[in-house]
mmCIF file of C-alpha atoms in Angstrom:
data_model
loop_
_atom_site.group_PDB
_atom_site.id
_atom_site.type_symbol
_atom_site.label_atom_id
_atom_site.label_comp_id
_atom_site.label_asym_id
_atom_site.label_seq_id
_atom_site.Cartn_x
_atom_site.Cartn_y
_atom_site.Cartn_z
ATOM 1 C CA MET A 1 -0.037 0.004 -0.004
ATOM 2 C CA ARG A 2 1.799 3.061 -1.312
ATOM 3 C CA ASN A 3 0.945 6.662 -2.233
ATOM 4 C CA LYS A 4 -2.484 6.562 -0.806
ATOM 5 C CA LYS A 5 -4.151 9.713 0.697
ATOM 6 C CA ILE A 6 -5.026 9.067 4.277
ATOM 7 C CA LEU A 7 -7.028 11.274 6.710
ATOM 8 C CA ILE A 8 -6.250 10.541 10.333
ATOM 9 C CA THR A 9 -8.377 12.425 12.808
ATOM 10 C CA GLY A 10 -6.888 13.131 16.286
ATOM 11 C CA GLY A 11 -3.412 12.789 14.915
ATOM 12 C CA ASN A 12 -1.833 14.589 17.812
ATOM 13 C CA SER A 13 -3.295 11.968 20.305
ATOM 14 C CA ASN A 14 -1.105 9.116 21.596
ATOM 15 C CA ILE A 15 -2.712 6.535 19.284
ATOM 16 C CA GLY A 16 -3.085 8.921 16.385
ATOM 17 C CA SER A 17 0.456 10.275 16.442
ATOM 18 C CA ASP A 18 1.937 6.703 16.215
ATOM 19 C CA LEU A 19 -0.478 5.898 13.356
ATOM 20 C CA VAL A 20 0.510 9.142 11.557
ATOM 21 C CA LYS A 21 4.230 8.222 11.761
ATOM 22 C CA PHE A 22 3.625 4.641 10.634
ATOM 23 C CA PHE A 23 1.550 5.572 7.494
ATOM 24 C CA LEU A 24 3.781 8.557 6.620
ATOM 25 C CA LYS A 25 6.507 6.135 5.423
ATOM 26 C CA GLU A 26 4.682 5.330 2.176
ATOM 27 C CA ASN A 27 1.615 7.632 1.983
ATOM 28 C CA LEU A 28 0.330 11.169 2.120
ATOM 29 C CA VAL A 29 -1.299 11.953 5.344
ATOM 30 C CA ILE A 30 -3.660 14.719 6.522
ATOM 31 C CA SER A 31 -3.859 14.850 10.215
ATOM 32 C CA THR A 32 -6.418 16.705 12.276
ATOM 33 C CA PHE A 33 -5.966 18.404 15.559
ATOM 34 C CA ASN A 34 -8.222 20.395 17.962
ATOM 35 C CA LYS A 35 -5.865 22.674 19.952
ATOM 36 C CA LYS A 36 -2.247 21.643 19.455
ATOM 37 C CA LYS A 37 -0.511 20.329 16.285
ATOM 38 C CA LEU A 38 1.477 17.203 16.274
ATOM 39 C CA ASN A 39 5.168 18.140 16.784
ATOM 40 C CA LEU A 40 6.349 16.571 13.522
ATOM 41 C CA SER A 41 7.379 17.975 10.240
ATOM 42 C CA HIS A 42 7.400 15.784 7.082
ATOM 43 C CA LYS A 43 7.045 16.486 3.379
ATOM 44 C CA ASN A 44 4.072 14.005 3.289
ATOM 45 C CA LEU A 45 2.269 15.429 6.220
ATOM 46 C CA SER A 46 -0.358 18.215 6.352
ATOM 47 C CA GLN A 47 -2.146 19.213 9.562
ATOM 48 C CA VAL A 48 -5.623 20.709 9.748
ATOM 49 C CA LYS A 49 -7.487 22.142 12.753
ATOM 50 C CA TYR A 50 -10.904 20.573 13.397
ATOM 51 C CA ASN A 51 -13.391 20.971 16.185
ATOM 52 C CA PHE A 52 -16.355 18.586 16.470
ATOM 53 C CA LYS A 53 -18.664 21.451 16.872
ATOM 54 C CA ASN A 54 -17.859 22.868 13.502
ATOM 55 C CA LYS A 55 -18.552 21.515 9.997
ATOM 56 C CA PHE A 56 -15.659 19.524 8.341
ATOM 57 C CA LEU A 57 -14.639 21.913 5.434
ATOM 58 C CA LEU A 58 -12.102 19.808 3.506
ATOM 59 C CA LYS A 59 -13.461 18.750 0.005
ATOM 60 C CA LYS A 60 -11.097 15.954 -0.906
ATOM 61 C CA ARG A 61 -11.146 12.399 -2.161
ATOM 62 C CA PHE A 62 -9.416 10.273 0.444
ATOM 63 C CA ASP A 63 -8.442 6.696 -0.127
ATOM 64 C CA HIS A 64 -8.852 5.986 3.588
ATOM 65 C CA LEU A 65 -9.957 7.499 6.840
ATOM 66 C CA ILE A 66 -8.818 6.447 10.332
ATOM 67 C CA HIS A 67 -11.077 8.115 12.902
ATOM 68 C CA CYS A 68 -9.120 8.403 16.179
ATOM 69 C CA ALA A 69 -10.382 11.610 17.461
ATOM 70 C CA ALA A 70 -12.725 11.466 20.482
ATOM 71 C CA ILE A 71 -13.441 13.266 23.646
ATOM 72 C CA THR A 72 -12.477 10.951 26.413
ATOM 73 C CA PRO A 73 -13.091 10.814 30.244
ATOM 74 C CA VAL A 74 -9.342 11.509 30.587
ATOM 75 C CA LYS A 75 -9.863 14.933 28.915
ATOM 76 C CA THR A 76 -13.309 15.782 30.445
ATOM 77 C CA LYS A 77 -15.963 14.577 32.792
ATOM 78 C CA ASP A 78 -17.791 11.481 31.631
ATOM 79 C CA ASN A 79 -21.126 13.308 31.031
ATOM 80 C CA LYS A 80 -23.783 13.175 28.286
ATOM 81 C CA LYS A 81 -22.012 15.933 26.372
ATOM 82 C CA ILE A 82 -19.390 13.301 25.402
ATOM 83 C CA ILE A 83 -22.167 11.236 23.708
ATOM 84 C CA LEU A 84 -23.394 14.192 21.585
ATOM 85 C CA ASP A 85 -19.902 15.637 20.654
ATOM 86 C CA ASN A 86 -18.277 12.316 19.687
ATOM 87 C CA LEU A 87 -21.189 11.378 17.485
ATOM 88 C CA GLN A 88 -21.415 14.788 15.926
ATOM 89 C CA GLY A 89 -17.676 14.703 15.086
ATOM 90 C CA LEU A 90 -18.119 11.557 13.056
ATOM 91 C CA LYS A 91 -21.294 12.833 11.408
ATOM 92 C CA ASN A 92 -19.639 16.146 10.378
ATOM 93 C CA ILE A 93 -16.861 14.246 8.560
ATOM 94 C CA LEU A 94 -19.109 11.584 6.845
ATOM 95 C CA GLU A 95 -21.610 14.307 5.786
ATOM 96 C CA SER A 96 -18.946 16.601 4.410
ATOM 97 C CA LYS A 97 -17.833 17.156 0.810
ATOM 98 C CA SER A 98 -14.948 14.705 1.297
ATOM 99 C CA SER A 99 -15.209 11.077 0.280
ATOM 100 C CA PHE A 100 -13.500 7.896 1.402
ATOM 101 C CA GLY A 101 -12.821 4.488 -0.029
ATOM 102 C CA SER A 102 -12.572 2.838 3.296
ATOM 103 C CA ILE A 103 -12.928 3.817 7.005
ATOM 104 C CA VAL A 104 -11.409 2.577 10.247
ATOM 105 C CA LEU A 105 -13.241 3.617 13.412
ATOM 106 C CA ILE A 106 -11.215 3.401 16.614
ATOM 107 C CA SER A 107 -13.597 2.164 19.213
ATOM 108 C CA THR A 108 -13.186 0.733 22.692
ATOM 109 C CA VAL A 109 -13.995 -2.298 24.978
ATOM 110 C CA SER A 110 -15.820 0.331 27.058
ATOM 111 C CA VAL A 111 -18.844 -0.530 24.869
ATOM 112 C CA TYR A 112 -19.346 -3.511 27.123
ATOM 113 C CA GLY A 113 -19.651 -1.473 30.242
ATOM 114 C CA LYS A 114 -19.215 -3.228 33.507
ATOM 115 C CA ILE A 115 -17.695 -6.599 32.718
ATOM 116 C CA THR A 116 -19.043 -9.553 34.807
ATOM 117 C CA THR A 117 -17.612 -12.403 32.724
ATOM 118 C CA ASN A 118 -14.057 -13.872 32.660
ATOM 119 C CA LEU A 119 -13.793 -13.434 28.866
ATOM 120 C CA ILE A 120 -14.909 -10.766 26.472
ATOM 121 C CA THR A 121 -15.920 -11.683 22.962
ATOM 122 C CA GLU A 122 -17.709 -9.656 20.242
ATOM 123 C CA LYS A 123 -20.926 -11.290 21.471
ATOM 124 C CA THR A 124 -20.608 -10.170 25.136
ATOM 125 C CA LYS A 125 -23.668 -8.318 26.330
ATOM 126 C CA SER A 126 -23.265 -4.723 27.515
ATOM 127 C CA LYS A 127 -24.135 -3.659 31.054
ATOM 128 C CA LYS A 128 -23.997 -0.268 32.837
ATOM 129 C CA ILE A 129 -22.189 1.492 30.001
ATOM 130 C CA SER A 130 -20.327 4.765 30.656
ATOM 131 C CA ASN A 131 -21.290 7.804 28.512
ATOM 132 C CA TYR A 132 -17.968 7.410 26.694
ATOM 133 C CA GLY A 133 -18.900 3.759 25.886
ATOM 134 C CA LYS A 134 -22.293 4.868 24.814
ATOM 135 C CA SER A 135 -20.778 7.501 22.413
ATOM 136 C CA LYS A 136 -18.739 4.821 20.746
ATOM 137 C CA ILE A 137 -21.800 2.530 20.352
ATOM 138 C CA LEU A 138 -23.612 5.304 18.603
ATOM 139 C CA MET A 139 -20.716 5.997 16.432
ATOM 140 C CA GLU A 140 -20.478 2.338 15.472
ATOM 141 C CA LYS A 141 -24.193 2.263 14.651
ATOM 142 C CA TYR A 142 -24.039 5.442 12.575
ATOM 143 C CA LEU A 143 -21.169 4.114 10.526
ATOM 144 C CA LYS A 144 -22.916 0.776 9.855
ATOM 145 C CA LYS A 145 -26.125 2.523 8.739
ATOM 146 C CA ASN A 146 -24.409 5.180 6.591
ATOM 147 C CA LYS A 147 -25.641 4.916 2.980
ATOM 148 C CA LYS A 148 -22.396 6.057 1.331
ATOM 149 C CA LYS A 149 -20.319 3.542 -0.440
ATOM 150 C CA PHE A 150 -17.309 2.570 1.606
ATOM 151 C CA ASN A 151 -15.807 -0.308 3.482
ATOM 152 C CA TYR A 152 -15.393 -0.061 7.236
ATOM 153 C CA LEU A 153 -13.435 -1.706 9.992
ATOM 154 C CA ILE A 154 -14.300 -1.195 13.610
ATOM 155 C CA LEU A 155 -11.637 -1.825 16.154
ATOM 156 C CA ARG A 156 -12.712 -2.124 19.872
ATOM 157 C CA LEU A 157 -9.495 -1.397 21.782
ATOM 158 C CA PRO A 158 -8.446 -2.266 25.390
ATOM 159 C CA GLY A 159 -5.604 -0.186 27.053
ATOM 160 C CA VAL A 160 -3.219 1.010 24.301
ATOM 161 C CA ILE A 161 0.507 1.301 24.664
ATOM 162 C CA GLY A 162 2.990 2.610 22.130
ATOM 163 C CA ASN A 163 5.783 4.945 21.427
ATOM 164 C CA PHE A 164 4.595 7.409 24.065
ATOM 165 C CA ILE A 165 4.509 8.047 27.850
ATOM 166 C CA SER A 166 1.096 8.333 29.452
ATOM 167 C CA ASN A 167 -0.927 7.736 32.649
ATOM 168 C CA ASP A 168 -4.239 7.316 30.801
ATOM 169 C CA ASN A 169 -4.729 3.666 31.442
ATOM 170 C CA PHE A 170 -3.781 0.910 33.939
ATOM 171 C CA LEU A 171 -0.594 -0.493 32.157
ATOM 172 C CA ASN A 172 0.751 2.892 30.984
ATOM 173 C CA ASN A 173 0.512 4.029 34.648
ATOM 174 C CA ILE A 174 2.428 0.940 35.870
ATOM 175 C CA ILE A 175 5.113 1.490 33.275
ATOM 176 C CA SER A 176 5.401 5.188 34.114
ATOM 177 C CA ARG A 177 5.585 4.457 37.907
ATOM 178 C CA ALA A 178 8.230 1.778 37.363
ATOM 179 C CA ALA A 179 10.345 4.223 35.193
ATOM 180 C CA LYS A 180 10.204 6.800 37.992
ATOM 181 C CA ASN A 181 10.975 4.188 40.701
ATOM 182 C CA LYS A 182 7.588 4.911 42.425
ATOM 183 C CA ILE A 183 5.476 2.295 44.453
ATOM 184 C CA ILE A 184 3.365 0.152 42.155
ATOM 185 C CA THR A 185 0.080 -1.177 43.551
ATOM 186 C CA ILE A 186 -1.580 -4.133 41.873
ATOM 187 C CA TYR A 187 -4.809 -5.878 42.643
ATOM 188 C CA GLY A 188 -5.052 -9.559 42.126
ATOM 189 C CA PRO A 189 -1.340 -10.161 41.302
ATOM 190 C CA LYS A 190 -2.047 -13.774 40.214
ATOM 191 C CA THR A 191 -4.860 -12.795 37.787
ATOM 192 C CA TYR A 192 -4.123 -13.200 34.115
ATOM 193 C CA PHE A 193 -3.902 -10.180 31.881
ATOM 194 C CA ASN A 194 -3.983 -9.484 28.184
ATOM 195 C CA ASN A 195 -6.049 -6.321 28.121
ATOM 196 C CA VAL A 196 -3.453 -4.414 26.101
ATOM 197 C CA ILE A 197 -2.567 -3.695 22.466
ATOM 198 C CA HIS A 198 0.480 -1.853 20.886
ATOM 199 C CA THR A 199 -0.127 0.895 18.313
ATOM 200 C CA GLU A 200 2.281 -1.007 15.893
ATOM 201 C CA THR A 201 -0.100 -3.997 15.970
ATOM 202 C CA ILE A 202 -3.053 -1.679 15.394
ATOM 203 C CA ALA A 203 -1.300 0.004 12.503
ATOM 204 C CA LYS A 204 -0.397 -3.254 10.780
ATOM 205 C CA ILE A 205 -3.969 -4.530 11.089
ATOM 206 C CA ILE A 206 -5.253 -1.336 9.560
ATOM 207 C CA LYS A 207 -2.735 -1.570 6.715
ATOM 208 C CA LYS A 208 -3.816 -5.097 5.999
ATOM 209 C CA PHE A 209 -7.427 -3.989 5.816
ATOM 210 C CA PHE A 210 -6.590 -1.146 3.479
ATOM 211 C CA SER A 211 -4.547 -3.419 1.201
ATOM 212 C CA THR A 212 -7.174 -6.159 0.953
ATOM 213 C CA LYS A 213 -9.169 -6.221 -2.267
ATOM 214 C CA ASN A 214 -12.938 -5.968 -1.707
ATOM 215 C CA PRO A 215 -12.679 -6.145 2.072
ATOM 216 C CA LYS A 216 -15.834 -7.009 4.031
ATOM 217 C CA HIS A 217 -17.222 -4.814 6.792
ATOM 218 C CA GLU A 218 -15.727 -6.064 10.013
ATOM 219 C CA MET A 219 -15.610 -5.428 13.771
ATOM 220 C CA PHE A 220 -13.001 -6.853 16.124
ATOM 221 C CA ASN A 221 -12.121 -6.742 19.864
ATOM 222 C CA LEU A 222 -8.299 -6.337 19.850
ATOM 223 C CA SER A 223 -5.761 -7.353 22.567
ATOM 224 C CA SER A 224 -2.452 -9.105 22.851
ATOM 225 C CA LYS A 225 -2.571 -12.928 22.919
ATOM 226 C CA ASN A 226 -1.186 -15.334 25.627
ATOM 227 C CA PRO A 227 -2.463 -13.744 28.886
ATOM 228 C CA GLU A 228 0.118 -13.732 31.731
ATOM 229 C CA LYS A 229 -0.010 -13.357 35.463
ATOM 230 C CA LEU A 230 -0.172 -9.586 36.307
ATOM 231 C CA ILE A 231 2.601 -9.993 38.804
ATOM 232 C CA ASP A 232 5.000 -11.589 36.319
ATOM 233 C CA LEU A 233 4.367 -8.750 33.945
ATOM 234 C CA VAL A 234 5.085 -6.103 36.654
ATOM 235 C CA LYS A 235 8.360 -7.937 37.435
ATOM 236 C CA PHE A 236 9.241 -8.035 33.757
ATOM 237 C CA ILE A 237 8.643 -4.191 33.425
ATOM 238 C CA LYS A 238 10.756 -3.647 36.614
ATOM 239 C CA LYS A 239 13.609 -5.834 35.309
ATOM 240 C CA ARG A 240 13.796 -4.234 31.852
ATOM 241 C CA LEU A 241 13.723 -0.746 33.241
ATOM 242 C CA LYS A 242 16.080 -1.545 36.141
ATOM 243 C CA SER A 243 13.472 -0.130 38.427
ATOM 244 C CA THR A 244 13.737 -0.067 42.159
ATOM 245 C CA SER A 245 9.967 0.394 42.599
ATOM 246 C CA ASN A 246 8.433 -1.510 45.537
ATOM 247 C CA ILE A 247 5.382 -3.549 44.658
ATOM 248 C CA TYR A 248 2.337 -3.422 46.979
ATOM 249 C CA MET A 249 0.078 -6.414 46.262
ATOM 250 C CA ASN A 250 -3.597 -6.344 47.154
ATOM 251 C CA THR A 251 -4.813 -9.960 47.010
ATOM 252 C CA HIS A 252 -8.419 -8.857 47.163
ATOM 253 C CA SER A 253 -8.739 -8.869 43.459
ATOM 254 C CA LYS A 254 -10.957 -6.597 41.477
ATOM 255 C CA LYS A 255 -13.023 -8.329 38.881
ATOM 256 C CA SER A 256 -10.631 -9.214 36.092
ATOM 257 C CA PHE A 257 -11.260 -10.438 32.533
ATOM 258 C CA ASN A 258 -9.357 -11.399 29.414
ATOM 259 C CA ILE A 259 -10.149 -10.583 25.755
ATOM 260 C CA SER A 260 -10.687 -13.212 23.161
ATOM 261 C CA THR A 261 -8.430 -12.993 20.078
ATOM 262 C CA LYS A 262 -10.385 -15.910 18.420
ATOM 263 C CA LYS A 263 -12.160 -13.774 15.756
ATOM 264 C CA CYS A 264 -8.919 -12.060 14.687
ATOM 265 C CA SER A 265 -7.271 -15.402 14.300
ATOM 266 C CA LYS A 266 -9.856 -16.601 11.796
ATOM 267 C CA PHE A 267 -8.931 -13.731 9.489
ATOM 268 C CA ASN A 268 -5.218 -14.364 9.701
ATOM 269 C CA ILE A 269 -4.564 -11.192 11.684
ATOM 270 C CA LYS A 270 -1.213 -11.404 13.410
ATOM 271 C CA ILE A 271 -1.474 -10.533 17.154
ATOM 272 C CA ILE A 272 1.723 -10.574 19.209
ATOM 273 C CA ASN A 273 1.789 -11.826 22.819
ATOM 274 C CA THR A 274 1.267 -9.713 25.922
ATOM 275 C CA LYS A 275 4.888 -9.564 26.959
ATOM 276 C CA SER A 276 6.156 -8.773 23.545
ATOM 277 C CA SER A 277 3.645 -5.830 23.348
ATOM 278 C CA ILE A 278 4.915 -4.469 26.529
ATOM 279 C CA ALA A 279 8.558 -5.006 25.588
ATOM 280 C CA LYS A 280 8.122 -2.815 22.485
ATOM 281 C CA THR A 281 7.137 0.193 24.663
ATOM 282 C CA LEU A 282 9.853 -0.534 27.137
ATOM 283 C CA SER A 283 12.432 -0.563 24.252
ATOM 284 C CA PHE A 284 11.135 2.867 23.095
ATOM 285 C CA ILE A 285 11.565 4.286 26.685
ATOM 286 C CA LEU A 286 15.112 2.836 27.007
ATOM 287 C CA SER A 287 16.308 3.732 23.499
ATOM 288 C CA ASN A 288 15.098 7.315 23.690
ATOM 289 C CA LYS A 289 16.358 7.667 27.304
ATOM 290 C CA ILE A 290 13.104 9.250 28.368
ATOM 291 C CA PHE A 291 13.733 8.861 32.142
ATOM 292 C CA LYS A 292 17.229 9.631 33.303
ATOM 293 C CA ARG A 293 18.851 7.058 35.429
#
């Protein structure tokens, strides 16, 4: 897949920025931002300001759209405004004068709400969904019902790690605390964990979808494969970062769950294991000397 014109919304976000850098290698990328541009200069990159409240004014024929942009509970309170704004943001783009051959919507496992089962599949029933989760459900439904001709892929993501440092989810927080030699608290240290995906895996899956001739409409839950005990993963992180963090283990486990990768496997989608996913982010931290030792 080369020399395609790709629109990536929210290109200055953690996920978006990694996807921009991945697809810039062989394609023309137009990246949107709300307040602050992505700190990146490249001959194949254009950056456009876009606010969900306003109309999307670009009039272009894009080969592909990757819709990452969303208001999240990390950025604002999880209120009903999230539902309206996130849905409107997608509507504005799809109802604009621009057109798209195929679309990837970045969704979330938050659409399942409060998880009461040990394993999430695409058929898991939703309960007590947050407003953020509800906004993603409405976006998914809108995309499915849209009458314009395009292929779409919906990716429901767990906690995402990548070539960035963040505290916006459970695993990123553990990595950050270990890197800073701070105390790490984990609940249910012997529970198994695979609720994580690396941005490189996401990017490769999207590239495969874009490169497929006559792709079908699809929706997947994504995660790493081969769940491992949480305590073993924390020890692995500590060892790689040469961290002196103390680990506080609360054996009164919060309800934990794993994510099935079975549907991905049927479509020959390559998913790397949990430890390898984490190792990629740790290598990024170490090679860039982000935390001084």
